[in-house]
Amino acid sequence: MSLNDRCTWPVLTADQWSDLKGELLGALHTKPVYQLYGKAGLGTTSFPAVDKPIGKTVRYYDRTEKHDVTDYDWEQYLRFADELVR
């Protein structure tokens, strides 16, 4: 599999410009497309706990840090990529 087969979706709780609901809905509505290829969607319709990523094929997480690409984001991206190759 390649990274193009899956996506990760970070959202920022403390960012006043973030649209938590809209971004969760965006991740949820990828499900029909992934199902065409025999893959799962996000797998839930509820908001995850802060700093607790959810999903396998489509991953969504809400974090508390500033608006930036942080070490936490890189940890999530690398964990996600690692799961792709296992």
mmCIF file of C-alpha atoms in Angstrom:
data_model
loop_
_atom_site.group_PDB
_atom_site.id
_atom_site.type_symbol
_atom_site.label_atom_id
_atom_site.label_comp_id
_atom_site.label_asym_id
_atom_site.label_seq_id
_atom_site.Cartn_x
_atom_site.Cartn_y
_atom_site.Cartn_z
ATOM 1 C CA MET A 1 0.000 0.000 0.000
ATOM 2 C CA SER A 2 1.030 3.551 -0.514
ATOM 3 C CA LEU A 3 0.322 6.585 1.614
ATOM 4 C CA ASN A 4 -2.224 7.583 -1.029
ATOM 5 C CA ASP A 5 -4.433 4.684 0.089
ATOM 6 C CA ARG A 6 -5.095 6.359 3.417
ATOM 7 C CA CYS A 7 -5.255 9.799 4.947
ATOM 8 C CA THR A 8 -4.829 11.398 8.355
ATOM 9 C CA TRP A 9 -6.851 14.380 9.510
ATOM 10 C CA PRO A 10 -5.503 16.596 12.325
ATOM 11 C CA VAL A 11 -7.712 19.205 13.956
ATOM 12 C CA LEU A 12 -6.848 21.773 16.631
ATOM 13 C CA THR A 13 -9.109 22.279 19.638
ATOM 14 C CA ALA A 14 -7.439 25.527 20.677
ATOM 15 C CA ASP A 15 -7.464 27.017 17.161
ATOM 16 C CA GLN A 16 -10.333 29.496 16.855
ATOM 17 C CA TRP A 17 -10.323 29.035 13.071
ATOM 18 C CA SER A 18 -10.708 25.250 13.175
ATOM 19 C CA ASP A 19 -14.018 23.770 12.145
ATOM 20 C CA LEU A 20 -14.080 20.620 14.290
ATOM 21 C CA LYS A 21 -17.508 19.481 13.138
ATOM 22 C CA GLY A 22 -16.864 20.246 9.471
ATOM 23 C CA GLU A 23 -13.537 18.452 9.448
ATOM 24 C CA LEU A 24 -15.011 15.396 11.178
ATOM 25 C CA LEU A 25 -17.841 15.377 8.624
ATOM 26 C CA GLY A 26 -15.266 15.611 5.821
ATOM 27 C CA ALA A 27 -13.431 12.587 7.191
ATOM 28 C CA LEU A 28 -16.717 10.702 7.678
ATOM 29 C CA HIS A 29 -17.884 11.347 4.123
ATOM 30 C CA THR A 30 -14.816 9.704 2.604
ATOM 31 C CA LYS A 31 -16.327 6.330 3.551
ATOM 32 C CA PRO A 32 -18.216 5.643 0.268
ATOM 33 C CA VAL A 33 -15.079 6.228 -1.784
ATOM 34 C CA TYR A 34 -12.918 3.966 0.378
ATOM 35 C CA GLN A 35 -15.649 1.294 0.307
ATOM 36 C CA LEU A 36 -15.415 1.222 -3.497
ATOM 37 C CA TYR A 37 -11.877 -0.102 -3.005
ATOM 38 C CA GLY A 38 -12.778 -2.509 -0.211
ATOM 39 C CA LYS A 39 -11.408 -0.311 2.555
ATOM 40 C CA ALA A 40 -12.987 1.048 5.732
ATOM 41 C CA GLY A 41 -13.914 4.624 6.428
ATOM 42 C CA LEU A 42 -13.373 6.420 9.709
ATOM 43 C CA GLY A 43 -15.413 3.861 11.653
ATOM 44 C CA THR A 44 -17.241 6.210 14.032
ATOM 45 C CA THR A 45 -19.526 9.201 13.947
ATOM 46 C CA SER A 46 -18.541 10.676 17.313
ATOM 47 C CA PHE A 47 -15.799 13.083 18.198
ATOM 48 C CA PRO A 48 -12.719 11.404 19.630
ATOM 49 C CA ALA A 49 -11.198 12.430 22.931
ATOM 50 C CA VAL A 50 -8.581 15.159 22.563
ATOM 51 C CA ASP A 51 -5.134 13.782 21.623
ATOM 52 C CA LYS A 52 -6.614 10.321 20.901
ATOM 53 C CA PRO A 53 -6.512 9.497 17.158
ATOM 54 C CA ILE A 54 -9.284 7.320 15.726
ATOM 55 C CA GLY A 55 -9.570 5.320 12.506
ATOM 56 C CA LYS A 56 -7.427 2.937 10.502
ATOM 57 C CA THR A 57 -7.842 3.826 6.824
ATOM 58 C CA VAL A 58 -8.950 7.379 7.493
ATOM 59 C CA ARG A 59 -7.497 8.795 10.687
ATOM 60 C CA TYR A 60 -8.838 11.809 12.554
ATOM 61 C CA TYR A 61 -7.506 13.470 15.664
ATOM 62 C CA ASP A 62 -8.063 16.615 17.650
ATOM 63 C CA ARG A 63 -5.100 18.041 19.509
ATOM 64 C CA THR A 64 -4.574 20.823 21.997
ATOM 65 C CA GLU A 65 -1.400 22.487 20.753
ATOM 66 C CA LYS A 66 -0.874 25.644 18.703
ATOM 67 C CA HIS A 67 -1.690 26.036 15.011
ATOM 68 C CA ASP A 68 1.442 24.528 13.493
ATOM 69 C CA VAL A 69 2.882 21.171 12.464
ATOM 70 C CA THR A 70 4.126 19.932 15.814
ATOM 71 C CA ASP A 71 6.087 16.962 17.105
ATOM 72 C CA TYR A 72 2.761 15.368 18.036
ATOM 73 C CA ASP A 73 1.617 15.642 14.395
ATOM 74 C CA TRP A 74 4.821 14.003 13.163
ATOM 75 C CA GLU A 75 4.376 11.191 15.695
ATOM 76 C CA GLN A 76 0.881 10.586 14.336
ATOM 77 C CA TYR A 77 1.988 10.699 10.681
ATOM 78 C CA LEU A 78 4.879 8.313 11.306
ATOM 79 C CA ARG A 79 2.732 5.927 13.364
ATOM 80 C CA PHE A 80 0.143 5.968 10.585
ATOM 81 C CA ALA A 81 2.774 5.291 7.891
ATOM 82 C CA ASP A 82 4.299 2.533 10.020
ATOM 83 C CA GLU A 83 0.914 0.813 10.211
ATOM 84 C CA LEU A 84 0.670 0.953 6.404
ATOM 85 C CA VAL A 85 3.787 -1.130 5.895
ATOM 86 C CA ARG A 86 2.992 -3.767 8.511
#
